[in-house]
Amino acid sequence: MSVIYLDNNATTKVDPEVVEAIMPYLTEYYGNPSSMHTFGGQLGKAVRQAREQVATLLGADESEIVFTSCGTEGDNAAIRAALLAQPEKRHIITTQVEHPAVLNVCKQLETQGYSVTYLSVNRQGQLDLDELEASLTGNTALVTIMYANNETGTVFPIEQIGMRVKEKGAIFHVDAVQAVGKIPLNMKTSTIDMLTMSGHKIHAPKGIGALYVRRGVRFRPLLIGGHQERGRRAGTENVPGIVGLGKAAELELRHIETAIKKETRLRDRLEQTLLAKIPDCEVNGDVTQRLPNTSNIGFKYIEGEAILLLLNKYGICASSGSACTSGSLEPSHVLRAMGLPYTTLHGSIRFSLCRYTTEAQIDRVIEVMPEIVERLRALSPFKNDEAGWLQAQEQTLAHR
Ligand SMILES: *Cc1c(COP(=O)(O)O)cnc(C)c1O
């Protein structure tokens, strides 16, 4: 059975062209780019080319790109750098729906004397810019807000946010791990000071990422050691990863327009057909401001995990909540922040597409989903009984 992979917001397949680009750097060219001899030194050229490819994708200058080990490192490094650069300021603004790589750093900083404002979202998962404006003060060191949400695909009005942040003189960091390659970006005309991206979300391998740091923004490294990355990130360069990230960035740019069109069309067909065929389900998130590849649908009265298990039998990979919170049965913090009712909260599934997704794969999901939902609802003692379901959910929550 071939796999139908609709979990691309969790991770992606490495593009064959990326594999091909990396191979020589796993075999022949194993030198250290910092070495004095030609054998190692020649790798500097490969790293420079990759930096150029990543910079081009972001509309940035090569000197503004710092290679990291992953998106999580980029988020941690940016937050730390922003705080170290302005030690007198002790306030941070973020949102309730960030990835744990931002949220849990902020929670830890609260135990270290920082105060953090977690902006709320409405039922569509959107921010209230008045709330942002009211929270910004002269004491605000950093505003760290994601470009697009990994669970719902909701896209925030980043430049409108950035304008307000800049007026107050705070540093603006954006976790753009889900936006890179899905939304055209241009740092030259942006208000963003620092931006995080990750390789494995854009068809490069796991274990490589990049942080954009605007020229002029004071930066202090998270990893301290050698002088790699102009003293901004110590540690011998992951040359194969860097070369792969560069190639993946080049491919994202080459494919972005056709990918947006194709993924939007397939995503909308999947979503609209499921909504038409299956009663009592709804789309979670802002359907007007959304990533082209993401659909998060709540199926009432059943459990998302049960849907995933049945989809798995057909070789279909999707997700409930984020990979980082699964394993616990806690409902997603993102959907909870949106104030979804319990009935939908537990039965929500994320389908996330990529440029390899085919029409036939979407057809297969459309074919099997209605029977899966029907089967589970037949087993559900609370079918159409909102009050009963609610009571049962409250009881399980009370027992935790
Ligand atoms: C995946 C993801 C991250 C973490 O990136 P890693 O490379 O897996 O560490 C951070 N933020 C968002 C929005 C993500 O989707």
CSV table of C-alpha atoms and ligand atoms in Angstrom, one decimal:
chain,number,residue,atom,x,y,z
A,1,MET,CA,0.0,0.0,0.0
A,2,SER,CA,1.5,3.4,-0.9
A,3,VAL,CA,1.4,6.1,1.6
A,4,ILE,CA,-0.8,9.2,1.1
A,5,TYR,CA,1.1,11.8,3.0
A,6,LEU,CA,-1.0,14.7,4.1
A,7,ASP,CA,1.1,15.6,7.2
A,8,ASN,CA,3.4,18.1,5.6
A,9,ASN,CA,3.2,20.7,8.4
A,10,ALA,CA,4.8,18.1,10.6
A,11,THR,CA,7.6,17.3,8.2
A,12,THR,CA,8.2,16.8,4.5
A,13,LYS,CA,9.8,14.4,2.1
A,14,VAL,CA,13.4,15.4,1.1
A,15,ASP,CA,13.3,16.4,-2.6
A,16,PRO,CA,15.3,14.1,-4.8
A,17,GLU,CA,17.2,17.1,-6.2
A,18,VAL,CA,18.1,18.0,-2.6
A,19,VAL,CA,19.4,14.4,-2.0
A,20,GLU,CA,21.5,14.6,-5.1
A,21,ALA,CA,22.9,18.0,-4.1
A,22,ILE,CA,23.9,16.7,-0.6
A,23,MET,CA,25.4,13.4,-1.6
A,24,PRO,CA,28.9,14.7,-2.6
A,25,TYR,CA,29.2,16.4,0.8
A,26,LEU,CA,28.5,13.1,2.7
A,27,THR,CA,31.1,11.2,0.6
A,28,GLU,CA,33.9,13.0,-1.2
A,29,TYR,CA,33.9,16.5,0.3
A,30,TYR,CA,34.1,15.9,4.0
A,31,GLY,CA,36.5,18.6,4.9
A,32,ASN,CA,36.0,21.4,7.5
A,33,PRO,CA,35.2,24.7,5.8
A,34,SER,CA,37.3,26.5,8.4
A,35,SER,CA,40.5,24.5,7.6
A,36,MET,CA,43.5,26.2,6.0
A,37,HIS,CA,44.0,23.5,3.4
A,38,THR,CA,42.3,23.6,0.0
A,39,PHE,CA,40.5,20.3,0.7
A,40,GLY,CA,38.5,21.8,3.6
A,41,GLY,CA,38.5,25.4,2.4
A,42,GLN,CA,36.8,24.5,-0.9
A,43,LEU,CA,33.6,23.8,1.2
A,44,GLY,CA,33.4,27.4,2.0
A,45,LYS,CA,32.2,27.9,-1.6
A,46,ALA,CA,29.3,25.4,-1.2
A,47,VAL,CA,28.3,27.1,2.1
A,48,ARG,CA,28.4,30.6,0.4
A,49,GLN,CA,26.2,29.4,-2.5
A,50,ALA,CA,23.7,27.9,0.0
A,51,ARG,CA,23.6,31.2,1.9
A,52,GLU,CA,22.9,33.0,-1.3
A,53,GLN,CA,20.1,30.6,-2.2
A,54,VAL,CA,18.4,31.0,1.2
A,55,ALA,CA,18.9,34.8,1.1
A,56,THR,CA,17.2,34.9,-2.3
A,57,LEU,CA,14.2,33.0,-1.1
A,58,LEU,CA,13.7,35.5,1.8
A,59,GLY,CA,14.6,38.6,-0.2
A,60,ALA,CA,17.5,39.2,2.3
A,61,ASP,CA,21.2,39.8,2.1
A,62,GLU,CA,23.6,36.9,2.5
A,63,SER,CA,25.2,38.5,5.5
A,64,GLU,CA,21.8,38.4,7.2
A,65,ILE,CA,21.5,34.6,7.1
A,66,VAL,CA,22.7,32.5,10.1
A,67,PHE,CA,22.5,28.7,9.7
A,68,THR,CA,21.0,26.8,12.7
A,69,SER,CA,20.2,23.2,13.5
A,70,CYS,CA,16.4,23.6,13.3
A,71,GLY,CA,13.5,25.9,13.7
A,72,THR,CA,13.5,25.4,17.5
A,73,GLU,CA,17.1,26.7,17.7
A,74,GLY,CA,16.2,29.7,15.5
A,75,ASP,CA,13.3,30.6,17.8
A,76,ASN,CA,15.4,30.2,21.0
A,77,ALA,CA,18.4,32.1,19.5
A,78,ALA,CA,16.2,35.0,18.3
A,79,ILE,CA,14.4,35.4,21.6
A,80,ARG,CA,17.6,35.3,23.7
A,81,ALA,CA,19.4,37.7,21.4
A,82,ALA,CA,16.6,40.2,21.5
A,83,LEU,CA,16.6,40.2,25.3
A,84,LEU,CA,20.4,40.3,25.7
A,85,ALA,CA,20.5,43.3,23.4
A,86,GLN,CA,18.2,45.3,25.6
A,87,PRO,CA,18.8,44.2,29.2
A,88,GLU,CA,16.8,47.1,30.6
A,89,LYS,CA,13.6,46.0,29.0
A,90,ARG,CA,11.7,43.1,30.8
A,91,HIS,CA,8.5,42.6,28.8
A,92,ILE,CA,7.7,40.2,25.9
A,93,ILE,CA,4.6,40.0,23.7
A,94,THR,CA,3.7,36.7,22.0
A,95,THR,CA,0.4,34.9,21.3
A,96,GLN,CA,-1.4,32.0,22.9
A,97,VAL,CA,-1.1,29.9,19.7
A,98,GLU,CA,2.6,29.9,19.1
A,99,HIS,CA,4.6,26.7,18.5
A,100,PRO,CA,6.1,25.2,21.8
A,101,ALA,CA,9.5,26.4,20.6
A,102,VAL,CA,8.4,30.0,21.4
A,103,LEU,CA,5.7,29.3,23.9
A,104,ASN,CA,7.8,27.2,26.3
A,105,VAL,CA,10.7,29.6,26.1
A,106,CYS,CA,8.4,32.5,27.1
A,107,LYS,CA,7.0,30.4,30.0
A,108,GLN,CA,10.5,29.8,31.2
A,109,LEU,CA,11.4,33.5,30.9
A,110,GLU,CA,8.5,34.3,33.2
A,111,THR,CA,10.4,32.4,35.9
A,112,GLN,CA,13.4,34.6,35.3
A,113,GLY,CA,11.9,38.0,35.9
A,114,TYR,CA,10.3,38.7,32.5
A,115,SER,CA,6.7,39.5,32.1
A,116,VAL,CA,5.0,38.0,29.1
A,117,THR,CA,1.7,39.0,27.4
A,118,TYR,CA,0.1,36.1,25.5
A,119,LEU,CA,-2.2,37.7,23.0
A,120,SER,CA,-5.6,36.0,22.6
A,121,VAL,CA,-7.2,34.9,19.3
A,122,ASN,CA,-10.8,34.9,18.3
A,123,ARG,CA,-12.9,32.0,17.1
A,124,GLN,CA,-11.3,32.2,13.6
A,125,GLY,CA,-7.8,32.2,15.3
A,126,GLN,CA,-7.1,35.8,14.4
A,127,LEU,CA,-5.4,38.4,16.7
A,128,ASP,CA,-7.0,41.7,17.8
A,129,LEU,CA,-4.5,44.4,16.8
A,130,ASP,CA,-6.0,46.7,19.4
A,131,GLU,CA,-5.0,44.2,22.1
A,132,LEU,CA,-1.5,44.2,20.7
A,133,GLU,CA,-1.3,48.0,20.6
A,134,ALA,CA,-2.6,48.3,24.2
A,135,SER,CA,0.1,45.8,25.4
A,136,LEU,CA,3.0,47.5,23.8
A,137,THR,CA,5.0,49.7,26.1
A,138,GLY,CA,8.4,51.3,26.3
A,139,ASN,CA,9.4,48.3,28.5
A,140,THR,CA,8.6,45.8,25.7
A,141,ALA,CA,11.9,44.3,24.5
A,142,LEU,CA,10.5,41.8,22.0
A,143,VAL,CA,7.4,40.9,20.1
A,144,THR,CA,7.5,37.3,18.8
A,145,ILE,CA,4.6,36.2,16.6
A,146,MET,CA,4.3,33.4,14.1
A,147,TYR,CA,3.7,34.1,10.5
A,148,ALA,CA,1.3,31.2,10.0
A,149,ASN,CA,-0.1,28.7,12.4
A,150,ASN,CA,1.1,25.2,12.0
A,151,GLU,CA,-2.2,23.6,13.1
A,152,THR,CA,-4.8,25.7,11.3
A,153,GLY,CA,-2.8,27.5,8.6
A,154,THR,CA,-4.2,30.9,9.8
A,155,VAL,CA,-1.9,33.7,8.6
A,156,PHE,CA,-1.4,36.7,10.8
A,157,PRO,CA,-1.2,40.3,9.3
A,158,ILE,CA,2.6,40.4,10.0
A,159,GLU,CA,3.4,43.7,8.4
A,160,GLN,CA,0.5,45.5,10.2
A,161,ILE,CA,1.8,44.0,13.4
A,162,GLY,CA,5.3,45.0,12.6
A,163,MET,CA,4.4,48.6,12.0
A,164,ARG,CA,3.0,48.9,15.5
A,165,VAL,CA,6.0,47.1,17.0
A,166,LYS,CA,8.4,49.4,15.3
A,167,GLU,CA,6.6,52.5,16.5
A,168,LYS,CA,7.3,51.4,20.1
A,169,GLY,CA,11.0,50.5,19.3
A,170,ALA,CA,10.7,46.8,20.2
A,171,ILE,CA,12.5,44.0,18.3
A,172,PHE,CA,10.1,42.0,16.0
A,173,HIS,CA,10.8,38.3,15.7
A,174,VAL,CA,8.7,36.1,13.4
A,175,ASP,CA,8.5,32.3,13.5
A,176,ALA,CA,8.0,31.8,9.8
A,177,VAL,CA,8.7,28.0,9.7
A,178,GLN,CA,5.3,27.4,8.1
A,179,ALA,CA,5.2,30.4,5.9
A,180,VAL,CA,8.5,30.0,4.1
A,181,GLY,CA,7.9,28.5,0.6
A,182,LYS,CA,4.1,29.0,1.0
A,183,ILE,CA,3.9,32.8,1.1
A,184,PRO,CA,6.2,35.0,-1.0
A,185,LEU,CA,8.5,36.9,1.4
A,186,ASN,CA,10.7,39.9,1.0
A,187,MET,CA,12.8,41.1,3.9
A,188,LYS,CA,13.9,44.2,2.0
A,189,THR,CA,10.4,45.7,2.3
A,190,SER,CA,9.5,44.1,5.6
A,191,THR,CA,9.3,45.3,9.2
A,192,ILE,CA,10.6,41.9,10.5
A,193,ASP,CA,13.9,42.1,12.5
A,194,MET,CA,14.5,38.4,12.8
A,195,LEU,CA,12.8,35.4,11.1
A,196,THR,CA,13.1,31.7,11.8
A,197,MET,CA,12.9,29.0,9.1
A,198,SER,CA,13.4,25.2,9.2
A,199,GLY,CA,14.7,22.8,6.5
A,200,HIS,CA,12.5,19.8,7.1
A,201,LYS,CA,9.3,21.8,6.5
A,202,ILE,CA,10.5,22.7,3.0
A,203,HIS,CA,11.8,19.4,1.6
A,204,ALA,CA,15.3,19.6,3.1
A,205,PRO,CA,16.5,17.1,5.7
A,206,LYS,CA,15.9,17.4,9.4
A,207,GLY,CA,18.5,19.1,11.5
A,208,ILE,CA,19.1,22.2,9.5
A,209,GLY,CA,17.5,25.6,9.6
A,210,ALA,CA,18.3,29.3,9.3
A,211,LEU,CA,17.7,32.5,11.2
A,212,TYR,CA,17.4,35.8,9.3
A,213,VAL,CA,18.9,38.7,11.3
A,214,ARG,CA,18.4,42.1,9.8
A,215,ARG,CA,21.6,44.1,9.4
A,216,GLY,CA,21.9,46.5,12.3
A,217,VAL,CA,20.0,44.4,14.8
A,218,ARG,CA,22.3,43.6,17.6
A,219,PHE,CA,22.8,39.9,17.9
A,220,ARG,CA,24.3,37.8,20.7
A,221,PRO,CA,24.8,34.1,20.0
A,222,LEU,CA,23.0,31.3,21.7
A,223,LEU,CA,25.8,28.8,21.1
A,224,ILE,CA,29.2,30.1,22.1
A,225,GLY,CA,32.4,28.7,20.9
A,226,GLY,CA,34.3,29.1,17.6
A,227,HIS,CA,33.8,31.9,15.1
A,228,GLN,CA,31.6,30.1,12.6
A,229,GLU,CA,28.7,32.1,11.1
A,230,ARG,CA,30.6,35.4,11.8
A,231,GLY,CA,30.5,34.6,15.5
A,232,ARG,CA,26.7,34.3,15.5
A,233,ARG,CA,26.5,30.5,15.8
A,234,ALA,CA,29.4,28.4,17.0
A,235,GLY,CA,29.9,24.8,15.9
A,236,THR,CA,31.4,23.2,12.8
A,237,GLU,CA,29.0,23.8,9.9
A,238,ASN,CA,26.6,21.1,9.0
A,239,VAL,CA,27.8,21.3,5.4
A,240,PRO,CA,25.5,18.6,3.9
A,241,GLY,CA,22.5,20.1,5.7
A,242,ILE,CA,23.4,23.6,4.6
A,243,VAL,CA,23.9,22.6,1.0
A,244,GLY,CA,20.5,20.8,1.2
A,245,LEU,CA,18.8,23.8,2.7
A,246,GLY,CA,20.2,26.0,-0.1
A,247,LYS,CA,18.9,23.6,-2.8
A,248,ALA,CA,15.5,23.3,-1.1
A,249,ALA,CA,15.3,27.1,-0.9
A,250,GLU,CA,16.1,27.4,-4.6
A,251,LEU,CA,13.4,24.8,-5.4
A,252,GLU,CA,10.8,26.5,-3.2
A,253,LEU,CA,11.3,29.7,-5.1
A,254,ARG,CA,11.1,27.9,-8.4
A,255,HIS,CA,7.9,26.2,-7.5
A,256,ILE,CA,6.1,28.7,-5.3
A,257,GLU,CA,3.6,30.1,-7.7
A,258,THR,CA,2.5,26.8,-9.2
A,259,ALA,CA,2.5,25.1,-5.7
A,260,ILE,CA,0.2,27.8,-4.2
A,261,LYS,CA,-2.3,27.4,-7.1
A,262,LYS,CA,-2.2,23.6,-7.0
A,263,GLU,CA,-2.3,23.2,-3.3
A,264,THR,CA,-5.1,25.7,-2.9
A,265,ARG,CA,-7.2,23.9,-5.5
A,266,LEU,CA,-6.7,20.4,-4.1
A,267,ARG,CA,-7.1,21.6,-0.5
A,268,ASP,CA,-10.4,23.4,-1.3
A,269,ARG,CA,-11.7,20.4,-3.2
A,270,LEU,CA,-10.9,18.1,-0.3
A,271,GLU,CA,-12.5,20.5,2.2
A,272,GLN,CA,-15.6,21.4,0.3
A,273,THR,CA,-16.4,17.9,-0.6
A,274,LEU,CA,-15.9,16.6,2.9
A,275,LEU,CA,-18.1,19.4,4.2
A,276,ALA,CA,-20.8,18.6,1.7
A,277,LYS,CA,-20.7,14.8,2.3
A,278,ILE,CA,-20.3,14.7,6.1
A,279,PRO,CA,-22.9,16.3,8.4
A,280,ASP,CA,-21.8,18.2,11.6
A,281,CYS,CA,-18.3,19.3,10.6
A,282,GLU,CA,-16.7,22.6,10.2
A,283,VAL,CA,-13.4,24.2,9.2
A,284,ASN,CA,-11.2,25.5,12.0
A,285,GLY,CA,-9.3,28.7,11.5
A,286,ASP,CA,-9.5,31.8,9.2
A,287,VAL,CA,-10.5,30.6,5.8
A,288,THR,CA,-9.7,33.9,4.2
A,289,GLN,CA,-6.2,34.4,5.6
A,290,ARG,CA,-4.8,30.9,5.4
A,291,LEU,CA,-1.8,28.9,4.1
A,292,PRO,CA,-2.6,27.3,0.7
A,293,ASN,CA,-1.8,23.8,1.9
A,294,THR,CA,-3.6,23.5,5.3
A,295,SER,CA,-7.1,22.4,6.2
A,296,ASN,CA,-8.1,21.8,9.8
A,297,ILE,CA,-11.6,20.2,10.0
A,298,GLY,CA,-13.6,19.5,13.2
A,299,PHE,CA,-15.8,16.4,13.1
A,300,LYS,CA,-18.3,16.6,15.9
A,301,TYR,CA,-19.0,13.9,18.5
A,302,ILE,CA,-15.9,11.7,17.7
A,303,GLU,CA,-12.3,11.6,18.7
A,304,GLY,CA,-9.6,12.8,16.3
A,305,GLU,CA,-7.2,10.0,17.4
A,306,ALA,CA,-9.8,7.4,16.3
A,307,ILE,CA,-10.1,9.1,12.9
A,308,LEU,CA,-6.4,9.0,12.5
A,309,LEU,CA,-6.2,5.3,13.4
A,310,LEU,CA,-8.8,4.4,10.7
A,311,LEU,CA,-7.1,6.7,8.1
A,312,ASN,CA,-3.9,5.0,8.9
A,313,LYS,CA,-5.4,1.7,7.8
A,314,TYR,CA,-5.7,3.2,4.4
A,315,GLY,CA,-2.2,4.5,4.5
A,316,ILE,CA,-3.4,8.0,4.9
A,317,CYS,CA,-1.2,10.2,7.2
A,318,ALA,CA,-2.9,13.3,8.8
A,319,SER,CA,-2.7,14.8,12.2
A,320,SER,CA,-4.7,15.9,15.2
A,321,GLY,CA,-3.2,18.9,16.9
A,322,SER,CA,0.5,19.1,16.5
A,323,ALA,CA,3.1,16.4,16.6
A,324,CYS,CA,4.6,18.1,19.5
A,325,THR,CA,1.6,17.8,21.7
A,326,SER,CA,0.4,14.4,20.5
A,327,GLY,CA,1.2,11.5,22.9
A,328,SER,CA,-0.7,13.4,25.5
A,329,LEU,CA,-4.5,13.4,25.0
A,330,GLU,CA,-4.8,17.1,25.8
A,331,PRO,CA,-6.7,18.9,23.1
A,332,SER,CA,-4.6,21.3,21.1
A,333,HIS,CA,-3.7,24.6,22.8
A,334,VAL,CA,-4.4,26.4,19.5
A,335,LEU,CA,-7.9,25.2,19.1
A,336,ARG,CA,-8.6,25.7,22.8
A,337,ALA,CA,-7.4,29.3,22.5
A,338,MET,CA,-9.9,29.8,19.7
A,339,GLY,CA,-12.6,28.8,22.1
A,340,LEU,CA,-13.9,25.9,20.1
A,341,PRO,CA,-16.6,23.8,21.8
A,342,TYR,CA,-15.6,20.5,23.3
A,343,THR,CA,-17.6,18.7,20.6
A,344,THR,CA,-15.3,20.0,17.9
A,345,LEU,CA,-12.1,20.3,19.9
A,346,HIS,CA,-11.7,16.5,20.2
A,347,GLY,CA,-12.6,15.6,16.7
A,348,SER,CA,-10.3,17.9,14.7
A,349,ILE,CA,-8.0,16.7,12.0
A,350,ARG,CA,-5.4,18.6,10.1
A,351,PHE,CA,-4.7,17.7,6.5
A,352,SER,CA,-1.5,19.4,5.1
A,353,LEU,CA,-0.6,19.1,1.5
A,354,CYS,CA,2.6,19.8,-0.5
A,355,ARG,CA,3.7,20.1,-4.1
A,356,TYR,CA,3.8,16.4,-4.5
A,357,THR,CA,0.1,15.8,-3.5
A,358,THR,CA,-1.9,14.4,-6.3
A,359,GLU,CA,-5.5,14.6,-7.3
A,360,ALA,CA,-5.9,10.9,-7.0
A,361,GLN,CA,-4.6,11.0,-3.3
A,362,ILE,CA,-7.2,13.7,-2.5
A,363,ASP,CA,-9.9,11.6,-4.2
A,364,ARG,CA,-9.0,8.6,-2.0
A,365,VAL,CA,-9.4,10.7,1.2
A,366,ILE,CA,-12.7,12.0,-0.1
A,367,GLU,CA,-13.8,8.4,-0.7
A,368,VAL,CA,-12.9,7.0,2.7
A,369,MET,CA,-13.5,9.8,5.1
A,370,PRO,CA,-17.4,9.7,5.1
A,371,GLU,CA,-17.5,6.0,6.0
A,372,ILE,CA,-14.8,6.5,8.7
A,373,VAL,CA,-16.8,9.3,10.3
A,374,GLU,CA,-20.1,7.4,10.0
A,375,ARG,CA,-18.6,4.3,11.6
A,376,LEU,CA,-17.2,6.2,14.5
A,377,ARG,CA,-20.4,8.2,15.1
A,378,ALA,CA,-22.3,4.9,15.1
A,379,LEU,CA,-20.2,3.8,18.0
A,380,SER,CA,-20.4,7.1,19.7
A,381,PRO,CA,-22.9,7.1,22.5
A,382,PHE,CA,-23.3,10.8,22.2
A,383,LYS,CA,-24.3,11.0,18.5
A,384,ASN,CA,-26.2,14.3,18.1
A,385,ASP,CA,-26.4,14.6,21.9
A,386,GLU,CA,-24.4,17.7,22.6
A,387,ALA,CA,-25.3,17.8,26.3
A,388,GLY,CA,-24.3,14.2,26.9
A,389,TRP,CA,-21.0,14.6,25.2
A,390,LEU,CA,-20.2,17.7,27.1
A,391,GLN,CA,-21.0,16.1,30.4
A,392,ALA,CA,-18.8,13.1,29.5
A,393,GLN,CA,-15.9,15.3,28.5
A,394,GLU,CA,-16.1,17.3,31.7
A,395,GLN,CA,-16.0,14.1,33.7
A,396,THR,CA,-12.9,12.9,31.9
A,397,LEU,CA,-11.2,16.3,32.4
A,398,ALA,CA,-12.1,16.3,36.1
A,399,HIS,CA,-10.4,12.9,36.5
A,400,ARG,CA,-7.1,14.1,35.1
B,1,LIG,C1,8.0,22.7,13.0
B,1,LIG,C2,7.9,24.1,13.6
B,1,LIG,C3,8.8,24.6,14.5
B,1,LIG,C4,10.0,23.8,14.9
B,1,LIG,O1,10.9,23.5,13.9
B,1,LIG,P1,12.0,22.3,14.1
B,1,LIG,O2,12.9,22.4,12.9
B,1,LIG,O3,11.2,21.0,14.0
B,1,LIG,O4,12.7,22.5,15.4
B,1,LIG,C5,8.7,25.9,14.9
B,1,LIG,N1,7.6,26.6,14.6
B,1,LIG,C6,6.7,26.2,13.8
B,1,LIG,C7,5.5,27.1,13.4
B,1,LIG,C8,6.7,24.9,13.3
B,1,LIG,O5,5.8,24.4,12.5
